[in-house]
Amino acid sequence: MIIKPMVRSNMCINAHPIGCARETENQIAYVKAQKAKRGTKSMAEGGEGPKTVLVLGCSTGYGLASRVAAAFEYGAETIGVSFEKEPTETKGGTPGAYNNMAFDRAAKKDGLVAITINADAFADETRTRVIEEVKKLGHKFDLIIYSLASPVRTDPDTKVQYKSVIKPRGSVYSGRSIDIMTGALKESSAEPATEEEIANTIKVMGGDDWRRWIGQLSSAGVLAQGCRTVAYSYIGPELSHAIYRNGTIGMAKLDLEKAARDLDAQLKSSVNGGAYVSVNKGLVTRSSAVIPIISLYLSILFKVMKEKGTHEGCIEQMERLFAERLYTGKNSAADSVPVDNEHLIRIDELEMADDVQKVCLERMNAVTQENLSQYCDLDGYKHDFLAANGFDVAGVDYEKDVARMDVIA
């Protein structure tokens, strides 16, 4: 069959197996090039970087990029967890299913240990399985990446299902957005969240599950001395705070940041380790495309940062997080981690630079439908949106028949 992107309400609802695999391979190639450029020492070369890594939410975005960096720059063995719709011969799977297949294939080719678990990361049964797998390896985790982003979580104790929402608090939030496929500017708005919706979003996207993971891994004795754990967040510019930082997701992220400080104290005491939240750069995601203002801001941001030569995608961000924040010691060893006054790692500093934000704000105020292409990186934003689902990837023949939906070659 010939597979074309199916876009509904600014969301792509299908994936191209070959394109997804190629995008994952591109990330691996980038990391290998950076390893050579930096002179990073892998485990096989006597390096002291991450050795056994757990990535929760390993299949897309920052989670996939983190796993790629750990494995292909540092030679770490990785266990990845994500919840995917697996493809069949005739029916497509989620992009993450294909990304995981490509990662596993590349890891096997390079002789790297890679265990990928398709399961609900919020479930205690999944935690038990991860513990069993790492014990089979005979090793302990020295790095745990927490990169889960889900609309739904079932509490393991109460069995109550909670749903997250992306809404402002207190009042309606309105702003302009871009229709990704047509390039049309349109007004969109979001109703304020109820107190129940705020609480539920914190339950899904806050620190509860992260605490549970670290607690159960610690009780099972599978945390190595010096073990670190890192979760991911976003702050962004003040103009987006009403819908993001001060909205429902922002409240959940504040809870996540509190969990980091609590876990940091616990890990320092138990294994001389640490816990952090890394604030990352704004990128195109499934949710960002439908949030008021965010798509317009990001398309302007991309153009500004590309003009300045500072634009980064997921893999550039995560490779830099590892190499310039987490593993800066001798022989690529773990070292002290620079944090701000809120105990946050700031890998978004290029986005939030004063000169970048000044130009972004000026263009946000000046942009109209008529000058949209002048101020916005429409092509780049659309590419990132499609590439996340395996479309618009260089080197892929999209007119070629895909005989089976469950293979990536």
Short mmCIF file of C-alpha atoms in Angstrom, two decimals:
data_model
loop_
_atom_site.label_atom_id
_atom_site.label_comp_id
_atom_site.label_asym_id
_atom_site.label_seq_id
_atom_site.Cartn_x
_atom_site.Cartn_y
_atom_site.Cartn_z
CA MET A 1 0.00 0.00 0.00
CA ILE A 2 1.01 3.63 -0.47
CA ILE A 3 1.03 5.40 2.88
CA LYS A 4 0.25 9.12 3.08
CA PRO A 5 -0.09 11.20 6.25
CA MET A 6 -3.60 11.34 7.69
CA VAL A 7 -4.01 14.61 9.58
CA ARG A 8 -7.10 15.34 11.67
CA SER A 9 -7.48 18.47 13.82
CA ASN A 10 -3.74 19.21 13.59
CA MET A 11 -2.82 15.67 14.68
CA CYS A 12 -1.26 13.00 12.47
CA ILE A 13 -3.06 9.72 13.16
CA ASN A 14 -0.94 7.26 11.19
CA ALA A 15 2.75 6.45 10.72
CA HIS A 16 5.13 5.33 7.99
CA PRO A 17 7.26 2.34 9.07
CA ILE A 18 10.25 3.10 6.86
CA GLY A 19 10.19 6.83 7.63
CA CYS A 20 10.08 6.26 11.38
CA ALA A 21 12.99 3.85 11.16
CA ARG A 22 15.02 6.28 9.05
CA GLU A 23 14.43 9.11 11.54
CA THR A 24 15.66 6.89 14.40
CA GLU A 25 18.69 5.91 12.35
CA ASN A 26 19.37 9.61 11.69
CA GLN A 27 19.45 10.24 15.45
CA ILE A 28 21.86 7.35 15.94
CA ALA A 29 24.12 8.68 13.18
CA TYR A 30 24.12 12.14 14.79
CA VAL A 31 25.09 10.76 18.19
CA LYS A 32 27.91 8.66 16.72
CA ALA A 33 29.26 11.74 14.93
CA GLN A 34 29.12 13.75 18.18
CA LYS A 35 30.88 10.96 20.04
CA ALA A 36 33.76 11.14 17.56
CA LYS A 37 33.77 14.94 17.64
CA ARG A 38 33.80 15.16 21.44
CA GLY A 39 36.07 12.18 22.00
CA THR A 40 33.50 10.63 24.32
CA LYS A 41 34.63 7.33 25.80
CA SER A 42 32.13 4.50 25.68
CA MET A 43 32.14 1.64 28.18
CA ALA A 44 34.05 -0.53 25.71
CA GLU A 45 36.69 2.20 25.50
CA GLY A 46 37.09 2.44 29.26
CA GLY A 47 34.61 5.25 29.75
CA GLU A 48 32.90 5.91 33.08
CA GLY A 49 29.60 7.20 31.74
CA PRO A 50 26.18 5.57 32.13
CA LYS A 51 26.36 1.79 32.14
CA THR A 52 22.85 0.49 32.83
CA VAL A 53 20.04 2.89 31.92
CA LEU A 54 16.28 2.71 32.33
CA VAL A 55 14.26 4.95 30.01
CA LEU A 56 10.59 5.32 30.89
CA GLY A 57 8.84 6.63 27.79
CA CYS A 58 11.58 5.43 25.44
CA SER A 59 9.84 5.46 22.06
CA THR A 60 9.53 9.07 20.90
CA GLY A 61 10.72 12.62 21.57
CA TYR A 62 13.12 13.27 24.40
CA GLY A 63 12.83 9.73 25.76
CA LEU A 64 13.94 8.11 22.51
CA ALA A 65 16.71 10.68 22.09
CA SER A 66 17.92 9.98 25.63
CA ARG A 67 18.08 6.25 24.96
CA VAL A 68 19.94 6.82 21.70
CA ALA A 69 22.50 9.03 23.44
CA ALA A 70 23.03 6.58 26.30
CA ALA A 71 23.46 3.60 24.01
CA PHE A 72 25.27 4.89 20.96
CA GLU A 73 27.53 7.55 22.51
CA TYR A 74 28.28 5.87 25.84
CA GLY A 75 27.74 2.21 25.03
CA ALA A 76 25.24 1.76 27.87
CA GLU A 77 22.94 -1.22 28.13
CA THR A 78 19.37 0.08 28.14
CA ILE A 79 15.97 -1.07 29.23
CA GLY A 80 13.21 0.95 27.59
CA VAL A 81 9.52 1.03 28.49
CA SER A 82 6.72 2.44 26.35
CA PHE A 83 3.10 1.59 25.63
CA GLU A 84 2.59 1.11 21.90
CA LYS A 85 0.05 -0.20 19.46
CA GLU A 86 2.03 -2.90 17.71
CA PRO A 87 1.57 -3.21 13.93
CA THR A 88 0.27 -6.26 12.13
CA GLU A 89 0.97 -7.30 8.56
CA THR A 90 -1.93 -5.18 7.31
CA LYS A 91 -2.47 -2.58 10.06
CA GLY A 92 -0.10 0.15 11.12
CA GLY A 93 1.28 0.69 14.59
CA THR A 94 2.17 3.81 16.52
CA PRO A 95 5.31 5.75 15.54
CA GLY A 96 6.91 4.60 18.80
CA ALA A 97 6.49 0.95 17.86
CA TYR A 98 8.52 1.50 14.69
CA ASN A 99 11.09 3.66 16.50
CA ASN A 100 11.61 0.90 19.05
CA MET A 101 12.04 -1.67 16.27
CA ALA A 102 14.68 0.48 14.59
CA PHE A 103 16.48 1.13 17.88
CA ASP A 104 16.55 -2.57 18.77
CA ARG A 105 17.84 -3.50 15.31
CA ALA A 106 20.65 -0.93 15.46
CA ALA A 107 21.60 -1.90 19.03
CA LYS A 108 21.82 -5.57 18.07
CA LYS A 109 23.99 -4.72 15.07
CA ASP A 110 26.39 -2.79 17.34
CA GLY A 111 26.44 -5.50 20.00
CA LEU A 112 24.61 -3.39 22.59
CA VAL A 113 22.29 -4.82 25.22
CA ALA A 114 18.79 -3.43 24.63
CA ILE A 115 15.60 -4.69 26.25
CA THR A 116 12.39 -3.02 25.10
CA ILE A 117 9.19 -3.59 27.08
CA ASN A 118 5.81 -2.70 25.60
CA ALA A 119 3.70 -2.13 28.70
CA ASP A 120 1.95 0.50 30.80
CA ALA A 121 4.73 2.28 32.68
CA PHE A 122 2.23 3.39 35.33
CA ALA A 123 1.49 -0.21 36.35
CA ASP A 124 3.22 -2.01 39.24
CA GLU A 125 3.36 -5.14 37.08
CA THR A 126 5.62 -3.26 34.69
CA ARG A 127 7.89 -2.18 37.54
CA THR A 128 8.15 -5.81 38.64
CA ARG A 129 9.07 -6.86 35.12
CA VAL A 130 11.76 -4.17 34.83
CA ILE A 131 13.25 -5.27 38.15
CA GLU A 132 13.31 -8.88 36.97
CA GLU A 133 15.02 -7.91 33.71
CA VAL A 134 17.79 -5.85 35.30
CA LYS A 135 18.44 -8.60 37.84
CA LYS A 136 18.83 -11.07 34.96
CA LEU A 137 21.53 -8.77 33.59
CA GLY A 138 23.25 -8.92 36.96
CA HIS A 139 23.55 -5.13 37.07
CA LYS A 140 21.96 -2.11 38.74
CA PHE A 141 20.65 1.10 37.22
CA ASP A 142 22.97 4.10 37.37
CA LEU A 143 20.66 6.36 35.33
CA ILE A 144 16.86 6.47 35.17
CA ILE A 145 15.21 8.73 32.60
CA TYR A 146 11.59 9.62 33.33
CA SER A 147 10.03 10.87 30.10
CA LEU A 148 6.39 9.82 30.33
CA ALA A 149 3.70 11.97 28.72
CA SER A 150 0.28 10.39 28.78
CA PRO A 151 -3.29 11.66 28.83
CA VAL A 152 -4.37 8.88 31.20
CA ARG A 153 -3.04 7.16 34.33
CA THR A 154 -4.63 4.52 36.52
CA ASP A 155 -3.57 4.72 40.15
CA PRO A 156 -2.10 1.30 41.08
CA ASP A 157 -3.51 1.48 44.62
CA THR A 158 -7.05 2.77 44.10
CA LYS A 159 -7.52 1.66 40.46
CA VAL A 160 -9.03 5.09 39.80
CA GLN A 161 -8.31 6.37 36.28
CA TYR A 162 -7.22 10.00 35.96
CA LYS A 163 -7.17 12.08 32.78
CA SER A 164 -4.91 15.08 32.14
CA VAL A 165 -5.96 18.22 30.29
CA ILE A 166 -4.09 21.18 28.83
CA LYS A 167 -6.07 24.15 30.08
CA PRO A 168 -5.51 27.53 31.74
CA ARG A 169 -6.60 28.25 35.29
CA GLY A 170 -9.05 30.96 36.28
CA SER A 171 -10.10 32.37 32.92
CA VAL A 172 -10.41 31.57 29.22
CA TYR A 173 -7.13 31.68 27.31
CA SER A 174 -7.16 32.77 23.68
CA GLY A 175 -4.48 33.18 21.08
CA ARG A 176 -3.53 32.62 17.49
CA SER A 177 -2.40 29.25 16.20
CA ILE A 178 -1.26 27.91 12.84
CA ASP A 179 -3.04 25.19 10.92
CA ILE A 180 -0.01 23.05 10.21
CA MET A 181 -1.13 21.63 6.87
CA THR A 182 -2.58 24.82 5.34
CA GLY A 183 -0.45 27.50 6.99
CA ALA A 184 -3.55 29.46 7.96
CA LEU A 185 -3.57 31.62 11.09
CA LYS A 186 -6.60 31.06 13.26
CA GLU A 187 -7.89 32.11 16.64
CA SER A 188 -8.24 29.37 19.22
CA SER A 189 -9.16 29.33 22.86
CA ALA A 190 -9.22 27.05 25.88
CA GLU A 191 -11.73 27.09 28.71
CA PRO A 192 -10.37 27.27 32.26
CA ALA A 193 -9.88 24.00 34.11
CA THR A 194 -12.00 22.92 37.02
CA GLU A 195 -10.32 22.12 40.33
CA GLU A 196 -10.94 18.44 39.61
CA GLU A 197 -9.21 18.69 36.23
CA ILE A 198 -6.21 20.40 37.82
CA ALA A 199 -5.94 17.68 40.48
CA ASN A 200 -6.34 14.94 37.90
CA THR A 201 -3.64 16.42 35.66
CA ILE A 202 -1.24 16.52 38.60
CA LYS A 203 -2.06 12.87 39.27
CA VAL A 204 -1.14 11.96 35.68
CA MET A 205 1.75 14.30 34.90
CA GLY A 206 3.12 15.18 38.35
CA GLY A 207 5.61 13.40 40.54
CA ASP A 208 3.52 10.56 42.00
CA ASP A 209 4.52 7.91 39.50
CA TRP A 210 8.18 9.00 39.41
CA ARG A 211 8.34 8.65 43.20
CA ARG A 212 6.76 5.20 42.95
CA TRP A 213 9.30 4.04 40.38
CA ILE A 214 12.29 5.18 42.41
CA GLY A 215 10.79 3.80 45.63
CA GLN A 216 10.19 0.35 44.21
CA LEU A 217 13.53 0.18 42.40
CA SER A 218 15.26 1.22 45.60
CA SER A 219 13.40 -1.38 47.68
CA ALA A 220 14.36 -4.04 45.15
CA GLY A 221 18.04 -3.11 45.53
CA VAL A 222 18.59 -2.32 41.85
CA LEU A 223 19.93 1.24 42.18
CA ALA A 224 23.69 1.52 41.77
CA GLN A 225 25.90 3.73 43.85
CA GLY A 226 25.76 7.22 42.39
CA CYS A 227 22.48 6.53 40.58
CA ARG A 228 20.85 9.58 39.04
CA THR A 229 17.34 10.11 37.77
CA VAL A 230 16.20 12.87 35.42
CA ALA A 231 12.67 13.93 34.44
CA TYR A 232 11.82 16.43 31.71
CA SER A 233 9.88 19.67 31.72
CA TYR A 234 9.30 22.89 29.81
CA ILE A 235 8.88 26.49 30.95
CA GLY A 236 8.87 28.63 27.82
CA PRO A 237 8.29 32.37 27.37
CA GLU A 238 6.02 34.47 29.55
CA LEU A 239 3.47 34.87 26.74
CA SER A 240 2.69 31.14 27.00
CA HIS A 241 2.63 30.87 30.78
CA ALA A 242 -1.13 31.27 31.12
CA ILE A 243 -1.78 28.13 29.05
CA TYR A 244 1.32 26.21 30.08
CA ARG A 245 3.49 27.14 33.07
CA ASN A 246 0.58 28.58 35.07
CA GLY A 247 -1.99 26.18 33.63
CA THR A 248 -2.82 22.57 34.41
CA ILE A 249 0.37 21.13 32.92
CA GLY A 250 2.46 23.72 34.74
CA MET A 251 0.87 22.74 38.06
CA ALA A 252 1.79 19.12 37.34
CA LYS A 253 5.35 20.13 36.46
CA LEU A 254 5.69 22.06 39.74
CA ASP A 255 4.71 18.84 41.50
CA LEU A 256 7.30 17.01 39.41
CA GLU A 257 9.94 19.53 40.46
CA LYS A 258 9.05 19.06 44.13
CA ALA A 259 9.41 15.32 43.64
CA ALA A 260 12.88 15.91 42.19
CA ARG A 261 14.00 17.80 45.28
CA ASP A 262 12.59 15.11 47.59
CA LEU A 263 14.08 12.26 45.56
CA ASP A 264 17.40 14.09 45.38
CA ALA A 265 17.65 14.08 49.16
CA GLN A 266 16.63 10.42 49.34
CA LEU A 267 19.10 9.27 46.70
CA LYS A 268 21.94 11.30 48.17
CA SER A 269 21.32 9.57 51.49
CA SER A 270 20.87 6.04 50.14
CA VAL A 271 23.25 5.69 47.17
CA ASN A 272 25.08 9.03 46.98
CA GLY A 273 23.01 9.80 43.88
CA GLY A 274 20.73 12.60 42.75
CA ALA A 275 17.45 13.55 41.11
CA TYR A 276 16.85 16.38 38.66
CA VAL A 277 14.33 17.97 36.35
CA SER A 278 15.81 19.09 33.05
CA VAL A 279 14.00 22.04 31.47
CA ASN A 280 14.24 21.46 27.74
CA LYS A 281 13.66 23.49 24.59
CA GLY A 282 10.20 23.79 23.05
CA LEU A 283 9.68 21.36 20.19
CA VAL A 284 6.86 20.09 18.01
CA THR A 285 4.86 17.41 19.77
CA ARG A 286 1.43 15.85 19.27
CA SER A 287 0.01 18.18 21.91
CA SER A 288 1.84 21.41 21.06
CA ALA A 289 0.11 21.56 17.68
CA VAL A 290 -3.29 22.08 19.28
CA ILE A 291 -2.42 24.43 22.17
CA PRO A 292 -3.31 28.11 21.56
CA ILE A 293 -0.25 30.25 20.71
CA ILE A 294 2.27 27.38 20.98
CA SER A 295 2.38 26.41 17.30
CA LEU A 296 2.77 30.07 16.26
CA TYR A 297 5.44 30.74 18.88
CA LEU A 298 7.41 27.62 17.98
CA SER A 299 7.36 28.34 14.26
CA ILE A 300 8.70 31.84 14.98
CA LEU A 301 11.24 30.49 17.49
CA PHE A 302 12.57 27.95 14.99
CA LYS A 303 13.16 30.65 12.38
CA VAL A 304 14.91 32.95 14.87
CA MET A 305 17.15 30.20 16.24
CA LYS A 306 18.01 28.91 12.76
CA GLU A 307 18.99 32.44 11.78
CA LYS A 308 21.29 32.53 14.81
CA GLY A 309 22.60 28.99 14.23
CA THR A 310 21.39 27.76 17.63
CA HIS A 311 18.34 25.65 16.71
CA GLU A 312 18.22 22.15 18.21
CA GLY A 313 15.92 19.17 17.92
CA CYS A 314 15.37 16.36 20.42
CA ILE A 315 18.59 14.52 19.69
CA GLU A 316 20.77 17.64 19.81
CA GLN A 317 19.22 18.60 23.15
CA MET A 318 19.65 15.19 24.75
CA GLU A 319 23.16 14.60 23.45
CA ARG A 320 24.12 17.96 24.93
CA LEU A 321 22.34 17.18 28.21
CA PHE A 322 24.44 14.05 28.59
CA ALA A 323 27.75 15.46 27.37
CA GLU A 324 27.58 18.98 28.85
CA ARG A 325 25.54 18.51 32.02
CA LEU A 326 25.54 14.92 33.29
CA TYR A 327 28.81 13.29 32.16
CA THR A 328 31.54 15.89 32.15
CA GLY A 329 34.14 14.16 34.36
CA LYS A 330 37.30 12.25 33.48
CA ASN A 331 36.71 9.48 30.93
CA SER A 332 33.17 10.78 30.41
CA ALA A 333 32.31 10.06 34.03
CA ALA A 334 29.37 11.48 35.95
CA ASP A 335 30.25 14.82 37.53
CA SER A 336 28.56 17.59 39.47
CA VAL A 337 25.45 18.80 37.65
CA PRO A 338 24.92 22.55 37.19
CA VAL A 339 21.47 23.60 38.36
CA ASP A 340 19.69 26.92 38.93
CA ASN A 341 18.25 28.25 42.19
CA GLU A 342 15.21 25.97 41.78
CA HIS A 343 17.39 22.85 41.38
CA LEU A 344 16.60 22.72 37.66
CA ILE A 345 18.95 21.76 34.85
CA ARG A 346 18.51 24.42 32.17
CA ILE A 347 19.19 22.98 28.74
CA ASP A 348 16.72 25.52 27.31
CA GLU A 349 19.19 28.36 27.72
CA LEU A 350 19.58 28.91 23.97
CA GLU A 351 15.82 29.29 23.52
CA MET A 352 15.48 31.58 26.51
CA ALA A 353 18.45 33.81 25.64
CA ASP A 354 17.44 37.48 25.84
CA ASP A 355 18.30 38.22 22.20
CA VAL A 356 16.24 35.27 20.98
CA GLN A 357 13.20 36.09 23.10
CA LYS A 358 13.34 39.77 22.14
CA VAL A 359 13.06 38.95 18.44
CA CYS A 360 10.41 36.28 19.04
CA LEU A 361 8.21 38.75 20.94
CA GLU A 362 8.61 41.40 18.25
CA ARG A 363 7.60 38.94 15.56
CA MET A 364 4.70 37.53 17.58
CA ASN A 365 3.30 41.05 17.76
CA ALA A 366 3.94 41.80 14.09
CA VAL A 367 2.90 38.55 12.39
CA THR A 368 -0.16 38.47 10.14
CA GLN A 369 -1.46 36.02 7.58
CA GLU A 370 0.17 38.13 4.86
CA ASN A 371 3.69 38.11 6.37
CA LEU A 372 3.50 34.65 7.96
CA SER A 373 6.21 33.12 5.78
CA GLN A 374 8.50 36.08 6.51
CA TYR A 375 8.39 35.58 10.27
CA CYS A 376 7.67 31.85 10.65
CA ASP A 377 9.55 28.71 9.74
CA LEU A 378 6.46 27.07 8.26
CA ASP A 379 8.38 24.45 6.30
CA GLY A 380 10.55 23.49 9.26
CA TYR A 381 7.62 23.26 11.64
CA LYS A 382 5.59 21.17 9.19
CA HIS A 383 8.60 18.91 8.56
CA ASP A 384 9.08 18.24 12.28
CA PHE A 385 5.35 17.57 12.67
CA LEU A 386 5.32 15.04 9.84
CA ALA A 387 8.72 13.48 10.57
CA ALA A 388 7.57 12.55 14.08
CA ASN A 389 5.26 10.09 12.31
CA GLY A 390 7.74 9.00 9.68
CA PHE A 391 6.70 11.34 6.87
CA ASP A 392 8.73 13.95 4.94
CA VAL A 393 11.96 12.13 5.85
CA ALA A 394 14.81 12.54 3.37
CA GLY A 395 15.72 9.40 1.46
CA VAL A 396 12.35 7.67 1.84
CA ASP A 397 10.36 6.92 -1.31
CA TYR A 398 6.78 7.66 -0.29
CA GLU A 399 5.44 6.52 -3.66
CA LYS A 400 6.83 3.02 -3.11
CA ASP A 401 4.45 0.27 -2.09
CA VAL A 402 4.77 -0.86 1.53
CA ALA A 403 4.07 -4.60 1.38
CA ARG A 404 3.83 -5.15 5.15
CA MET A 405 3.05 -2.77 7.97
CA ASP A 406 4.92 -4.79 10.60
CA VAL A 407 8.45 -4.48 9.18
CA ILE A 408 10.78 -1.49 8.84
CA ALA A 409 12.78 -2.54 5.80
#
